[in-house]
PDB file of C-alpha atoms in Angstrom:
ATOM      1  CA  MET A   1     -22.438 -47.636 -14.260  1.00 57.00           C
ATOM      2  CA  LYS A   2     -23.786 -44.348 -15.334  1.00 58.00           C
ATOM      3  CA  ARG A   3     -25.380 -43.854 -11.801  1.00 58.00           C
ATOM      4  CA  LEU A   4     -22.018 -44.690 -10.161  1.00 50.00           C
ATOM      5  CA  LEU A   5     -20.235 -42.000 -12.309  1.00 49.00           C
ATOM      6  CA  ILE A   6     -22.837 -39.369 -11.291  1.00 54.00           C
ATOM      7  CA  ILE A   7     -22.403 -40.258  -7.669  1.00 53.00           C
ATOM      8  CA  ALA A   8     -18.633 -39.987  -8.005  1.00 51.00           C
ATOM      9  CA  GLY A   9     -18.868 -36.839  -9.710  1.00 54.00           C
ATOM     10  CA  LEU A  10     -21.073 -35.543  -6.863  1.00 53.00           C
ATOM     11  CA  LEU A  11     -18.643 -36.582  -4.397  1.00 54.00           C
ATOM     12  CA  VAL A  12     -15.772 -34.952  -6.222  1.00 52.00           C
ATOM     13  CA  ASN A  13     -17.625 -31.732  -6.460  1.00 54.00           C
ATOM     14  CA  PHE A  14     -18.533 -31.808  -2.738  1.00 52.00           C
ATOM     15  CA  SER A  15     -14.916 -32.575  -1.833  1.00 50.00           C
ATOM     16  CA  VAL A  16     -13.816 -29.426  -4.061  1.00 52.00           C
ATOM     17  CA  VAL A  17     -16.367 -27.146  -2.491  1.00 53.00           C
ATOM     18  CA  ALA A  18     -15.609 -28.299   1.056  1.00 53.00           C
ATOM     19  CA  GLN A  19     -11.928 -27.517   0.480  1.00 64.00           C
ATOM     20  CA  THR A  20     -12.335 -24.007  -0.912  1.00 65.00           C
ATOM     21  CA  PRO A  21     -10.800 -21.440   1.617  1.00 72.00           C
ATOM     22  CA  GLN A  22     -13.108 -19.005   3.017  1.00 84.00           C
ATOM     23  CA  GLY A  23     -12.361 -15.284   3.502  1.00 84.00           C
ATOM     24  CA  GLU A  24     -13.387 -13.182   6.481  1.00 88.00           C
ATOM     25  CA  MET A  25     -14.446  -9.629   6.426  1.00 88.00           C
ATOM     26  CA  LYS A  26     -14.836  -7.193   9.334  1.00 90.00           C
ATOM     27  CA  GLY A  27     -16.078  -3.601   9.470  1.00 90.00           C
ATOM     28  CA  GLN A  28     -18.220  -1.875   6.809  1.00 92.00           C
ATOM     29  CA  ALA A  29     -16.934   1.623   6.180  1.00 93.00           C
ATOM     30  CA  LEU A  30     -15.930   2.339   2.679  1.00 93.00           C
ATOM     31  CA  VAL A  31     -15.758   5.982   2.401  1.00 95.00           C
ATOM     32  CA  HIS A  32     -13.642   8.458   4.399  1.00 95.00           C
ATOM     33  CA  THR A  33     -15.029  11.220   6.610  1.00 96.00           C
ATOM     34  CA  SER A  34     -13.352  14.464   6.489  1.00 96.00           C
ATOM     35  CA  GLU A  35     -11.585  13.543   9.975  1.00 97.00           C
ATOM     36  CA  SER A  36     -10.373  10.302   8.743  1.00 95.00           C
ATOM     37  CA  ALA A  37      -9.205  11.854   5.357  1.00 96.00           C
ATOM     38  CA  ARG A  38      -7.265  14.415   7.363  1.00 96.00           C
ATOM     39  CA  LEU A  39      -5.711  11.517   9.513  1.00 96.00           C
ATOM     40  CA  VAL A  40      -4.756   9.394   6.485  1.00 94.00           C
ATOM     41  CA  VAL A  41      -2.213  12.105   5.727  1.00 94.00           C
ATOM     42  CA  ALA A  42      -1.457  13.498   9.267  1.00 95.00           C
ATOM     43  CA  ASN A  43      -0.687   9.842  10.638  1.00 94.00           C
ATOM     44  CA  GLY A  44       1.217   8.696   7.395  1.00 92.00           C
ATOM     45  CA  ALA A  45       4.771   7.376   7.783  1.00 92.00           C
ATOM     46  CA  LEU A  46       7.097  10.097   6.266  1.00 94.00           C
ATOM     47  CA  VAL A  47      10.854   9.510   5.715  1.00 95.00           C
ATOM     48  CA  LEU A  48      12.918  12.364   4.679  1.00 95.00           C
ATOM     49  CA  PRO A  49      16.735  12.033   3.812  1.00 96.00           C
ATOM     50  CA  SER A  50      19.448  14.069   5.478  1.00 97.00           C
ATOM     51  CA  SER A  51      19.789  16.129   2.332  1.00 95.00           C
ATOM     52  CA  VAL A  52      16.265  17.519   2.982  1.00 93.00           C
ATOM     53  CA  THR A  53      16.312  17.830   6.827  1.00 95.00           C
ATOM     54  CA  GLY A  54      19.765  19.325   7.040  1.00 95.00           C
ATOM     55  CA  ALA A  55      20.558  16.918   9.845  1.00 93.00           C
ATOM     56  CA  GLY A  56      19.751  13.276  10.265  1.00 96.00           C
ATOM     57  CA  VAL A  57      17.024  11.119   8.454  1.00 97.00           C
ATOM     58  CA  TYR A  58      13.623  11.994   9.776  1.00 97.00           C
ATOM     59  CA  ALA A  59      11.223   8.901  10.084  1.00 96.00           C
ATOM     60  CA  GLY A  60       8.050   9.589  11.735  1.00 95.00           C
ATOM     61  CA  LEU A  61       4.435  10.899  11.321  1.00 95.00           C
ATOM     62  CA  LEU A  62       3.830  13.622   8.569  1.00 93.00           C
ATOM     63  CA  LYS A  63       2.213  15.678  11.351  1.00 95.00           C
ATOM     64  CA  ASN A  64       5.481  15.697  13.449  1.00 96.00           C
ATOM     65  CA  ALA A  65       7.813  16.299  10.594  1.00 94.00           C
ATOM     66  CA  PRO A  66      10.456  19.148  10.876  1.00 93.00           C
ATOM     67  CA  LEU A  67       9.103  22.482   9.459  1.00 89.00           C
ATOM     68  CA  GLN A  68      12.474  23.820   8.407  1.00 90.00           C
ATOM     69  CA  LEU A  69      13.681  21.867   5.451  1.00 90.00           C
ATOM     70  CA  VAL A  70      16.826  22.717   3.476  1.00 92.00           C
ATOM     71  CA  GLY A  71      16.592  20.710   0.175  1.00 88.00           C
ATOM     72  CA  LYS A  72      14.259  18.877  -2.189  1.00 86.00           C
ATOM     73  CA  ALA A  73      14.027  15.304  -2.983  1.00 87.00           C
ATOM     74  CA  PRO A  74      12.008  12.724  -5.143  1.00 85.00           C
ATOM     75  CA  VAL A  75       9.196  11.396  -3.240  1.00 87.00           C
ATOM     76  CA  VAL A  76       7.832   7.971  -3.434  1.00 86.00           C
ATOM     77  CA  LEU A  77       4.281   7.581  -2.453  1.00 83.00           C
ATOM     78  CA  PHE A  78       3.924   4.044  -1.006  1.00 81.00           C
ATOM     79  CA  MET A  79       0.662   2.185  -0.613  1.00 77.00           C
ATOM     80  CA  HIS A  80       1.051  -0.624   1.792  1.00 69.00           C
ATOM     81  CA  GLY A  81      -0.806  -3.895   1.647  1.00 64.00           C
ATOM     82  CA  SER A  82      -3.807  -4.900   3.814  1.00 63.00           C
ATOM     83  CA  SER A  83      -1.569  -5.399   6.870  1.00 64.00           C
ATOM     84  CA  GLY A  84      -1.073  -1.550   7.615  1.00 67.00           C
ATOM     85  CA  LEU A  85       2.015   0.274   8.318  1.00 69.00           C
ATOM     86  CA  GLY A  86       3.042  -2.104  11.287  1.00 69.00           C
ATOM     87  CA  LEU A  87       5.229  -4.245   9.016  1.00 70.00           C
ATOM     88  CA  LYS A  88       8.806  -3.993   9.680  1.00 79.00           C
ATOM     89  CA  ALA A  89       9.791  -4.287   6.029  1.00 79.00           C
ATOM     90  CA  ILE A  90       7.876  -0.878   5.135  1.00 82.00           C
ATOM     91  CA  GLY A  91      10.076   1.196   7.462  1.00 86.00           C
ATOM     92  CA  GLU A  92      13.239  -0.667   6.292  1.00 89.00           C
ATOM     93  CA  TRP A  93      12.251   0.000   2.694  1.00 88.00           C
ATOM     94  CA  GLN A  94      11.718   3.874   3.496  1.00 91.00           C
ATOM     95  CA  LEU A  95      14.950   3.984   5.331  1.00 94.00           C
ATOM     96  CA  TRP A  96      16.753   2.376   2.344  1.00 93.00           C
ATOM     97  CA  LEU A  97      15.257   4.936  -0.097  1.00 92.00           C
ATOM     98  CA  ALA A  98      16.401   7.730   2.456  1.00 95.00           C
ATOM     99  CA  SER A  99      19.905   6.530   2.425  1.00 94.00           C
ATOM    100  CA  LEU A 100      19.707   7.106  -1.414  1.00 92.00           C
ATOM    101  CA  GLY A 101      18.287  10.756  -0.971  1.00 92.00           C
ATOM    102  CA  ILE A 102      14.871   9.671  -1.810  1.00 90.00           C
ATOM    103  CA  ALA A 103      11.896  10.689   0.518  1.00 91.00           C
ATOM    104  CA  SER A 104       8.871   8.399   0.888  1.00 91.00           C
ATOM    105  CA  PHE A 105       5.321   8.796   2.420  1.00 91.00           C
ATOM    106  CA  ALA A 106       3.048   6.137   3.197  1.00 89.00           C
ATOM    107  CA  PRO A 107      -0.570   7.238   4.296  1.00 91.00           C
ATOM    108  CA  ASP A 108      -2.346   5.678   7.176  1.00 90.00           C
ATOM    109  CA  SER A 109      -4.997   3.581   5.482  1.00 85.00           C
ATOM    110  CA  PHE A 110      -6.292   2.589   8.886  1.00 85.00           C
ATOM    111  CA  ALA A 111      -7.651   6.043   9.911  1.00 87.00           C
ATOM    112  CA  LEU A 112     -11.346   5.219   8.920  1.00 89.00           C
ATOM    113  CA  PRO A 113     -13.115   3.907  11.825  1.00 92.00           C
ATOM    114  CA  ASP A 114     -14.870   0.576  11.092  1.00 93.00           C
ATOM    115  CA  ARG A 115     -13.070   0.321   7.944  1.00 89.00           C
ATOM    116  CA  LEU A 116     -13.770  -2.797   5.941  1.00 87.00           C
ATOM    117  CA  THR A 117     -10.786  -5.167   6.491  1.00 84.00           C
ATOM    118  CA  TYR A 118     -10.545  -8.771   5.015  1.00 84.00           C
ATOM    119  CA  LYS A 119      -8.713 -11.943   4.744  1.00 84.00           C
ATOM    120  CA  SER A 120      -8.673 -13.526   1.291  1.00 83.00           C
ATOM    121  CA  PRO A 121     -10.333 -15.013  -0.574  1.00 88.00           C
ATOM    122  CA  ILE A 122     -13.293 -12.586  -0.770  1.00 87.00           C
ATOM    123  CA  SER A 123     -15.630 -11.636  -3.762  1.00 88.00           C
ATOM    124  CA  LYS A 124     -14.467  -9.555  -6.703  1.00 87.00           C
ATOM    125  CA  ASP A 125     -17.115  -6.790  -5.804  1.00 89.00           C
ATOM    126  CA  VAL A 126     -15.772  -6.490  -2.355  1.00 88.00           C
ATOM    127  CA  TYR A 127     -12.173  -6.086  -3.550  1.00 83.00           C
ATOM    128  CA  GLU A 128     -13.303  -3.369  -5.982  1.00 86.00           C
ATOM    129  CA  LYS A 129     -14.919  -1.465  -3.144  1.00 88.00           C
ATOM    130  CA  ILE A 130     -11.902  -1.668  -1.107  1.00 85.00           C
ATOM    131  CA  HIS A 131      -9.820  -0.658  -4.123  1.00 82.00           C
ATOM    132  CA  ALA A 132     -11.773   2.286  -4.610  1.00 86.00           C
ATOM    133  CA  LEU A 133     -11.125   3.263  -1.002  1.00 88.00           C
ATOM    134  CA  ARG A 134      -7.474   2.729  -1.251  1.00 84.00           C
ATOM    135  CA  LEU A 135      -7.520   5.016  -4.500  1.00 84.00           C
ATOM    136  CA  SER A 136      -9.012   7.816  -2.605  1.00 88.00           C
ATOM    137  CA  GLU A 137      -6.202   7.480  -0.166  1.00 88.00           C
ATOM    138  CA  VAL A 138      -3.553   7.787  -3.042  1.00 83.00           C
ATOM    139  CA  GLU A 139      -5.453  10.909  -4.063  1.00 86.00           C
ATOM    140  CA  LEU A 140      -5.421  12.344  -0.370  1.00 90.00           C
ATOM    141  CA  ALA A 141      -1.657  11.607  -0.123  1.00 87.00           C
ATOM    142  CA  ALA A 142      -0.826  12.903  -3.632  1.00 84.00           C
ATOM    143  CA  GLN A 143      -2.697  16.181  -2.919  1.00 86.00           C
ATOM    144  CA  ALA A 144      -0.782  16.685   0.277  1.00 86.00           C
ATOM    145  CA  LEU A 145       2.671  15.953  -1.485  1.00 81.00           C
ATOM    146  CA  LYS A 146       1.750  18.425  -4.421  1.00 79.00           C
ATOM    147  CA  ALA A 147       1.116  21.139  -1.711  1.00 78.00           C
ATOM    148  CA  ASN A 148       4.665  20.655  -0.582  1.00 75.00           C
ATOM    149  CA  LYS A 149       7.185  22.658  -2.463  1.00 69.00           C
ATOM    150  CA  GLN A 150      10.039  20.545  -1.159  1.00 65.00           C
ATOM    151  CA  ALA A 151       8.698  17.295  -3.212  1.00 65.00           C
ATOM    152  CA  THR A 152      10.000  17.348  -6.649  1.00 55.00           C
ATOM    153  CA  ILE A 153       8.561  13.998  -8.114  1.00 51.00           C
ATOM    154  CA  VAL A 154       5.884  11.815  -6.872  1.00 50.00           C
ATOM    155  CA  LEU A 155       6.034   8.134  -7.888  1.00 52.00           C
ATOM    156  CA  ILE A 156       3.510   5.526  -7.003  1.00 50.00           C
ATOM    157  CA  PRO A 157       4.930   2.124  -7.347  1.00 49.00           C
ATOM    158  CA  GLY A 158       2.280   0.115  -5.437  1.00 48.00           C
ATOM    159  CA  THR A 159       3.740  -2.041  -2.720  1.00 45.00           C
ATOM    160  CA  PRO A 160       7.363  -3.130  -2.409  1.00 43.00           C
ATOM    161  CA  HIS A 161       6.504  -6.613  -3.509  1.00 40.00           C
ATOM    162  CA  THR A 162       4.863  -5.165  -6.569  1.00 41.00           C
ATOM    163  CA  LEU A 163       7.761  -2.770  -7.154  1.00 41.00           C
ATOM    164  CA  ILE A 164      10.239  -5.733  -6.832  1.00 42.00           C
ATOM    165  CA  ASN A 165       8.481  -7.626  -9.475  1.00 40.00           C
ATOM    166  CA  LEU A 166       9.019  -4.852 -12.049  1.00 42.00           C
ATOM    167  CA  PRO A 167      11.626  -6.202 -14.297  1.00 43.00           C
ATOM    168  CA  ALA A 168      13.860  -3.066 -13.771  1.00 41.00           C
ATOM    169  CA  ALA A 169      13.727  -3.769 -10.068  1.00 41.00           C
ATOM    170  CA  ARG A 170      15.150  -7.345 -10.370  1.00 41.00           C
ATOM    171  CA  HIS A 171      18.611  -5.747 -11.082  1.00 42.00           C
ATOM    172  CA  ALA A 172      21.015  -4.607  -8.705  1.00 43.00           C
ATOM    173  CA  THR A 173      20.504  -1.266  -6.837  1.00 49.00           C
ATOM    174  CA  ALA A 174      22.234   0.611  -9.776  1.00 54.00           C
ATOM    175  CA  GLY A 175      19.828  -0.678 -12.322  1.00 54.00           C
ATOM    176  CA  PHE A 176      17.002  -0.149 -10.076  1.00 50.00           C
ATOM    177  CA  LEU A 177      17.771   3.570  -9.637  1.00 54.00           C
ATOM    178  CA  ARG A 178      18.648   3.900 -13.204  1.00 58.00           C
ATOM    179  CA  ASP A 179      15.501   2.173 -14.726  1.00 56.00           C
ATOM    180  CA  VAL A 180      12.823   2.872 -12.111  1.00 52.00           C
ATOM    181  CA  PHE A 181      13.964   6.282 -10.669  1.00 52.00           C
ATOM    182  CA  LYS A 182      15.685   7.465 -13.753  1.00 55.00           C
ATOM    183  CA  LEU A 183      18.643   8.713 -11.588  1.00 53.00           C
TER     184      LEU A 183
END
């Protein structure tokens, strides 16, 4: 009987191990070069409300942004998830903010050649290395925004799905603006 239980336990353990999903990693670069650091900012997605441009909403790369601005606006520094800036929801979210008079900037986190990318699950130590790289991109973007005299506030909410999970963001737009942006 004891032998049967041991064999059954081994089969259960084997079954669990066999069903554990495996992650995938590609690339190996984890530190920005001076050129990739420049491109993180220059190729970042910038959206400016019309109150800043004096014309229509600007949505494009920071390097192509209008030079003549007429106003100031709060700025949300947006860090996208591991899928990059290509998600339609990112642009929609930035345009929604612009409709409320709020600028936003999302750095291009794929400017680093051979950057380490992944599909979950991966080990904790690899996540930590990727998070350190992402933190360096927050610093690069914040420095660029700080140097811009048109930016009055820099908020770093994380990603829209993180922001939406904040209790204040679960309210209607008025509550969101009041509690998160203090408007």
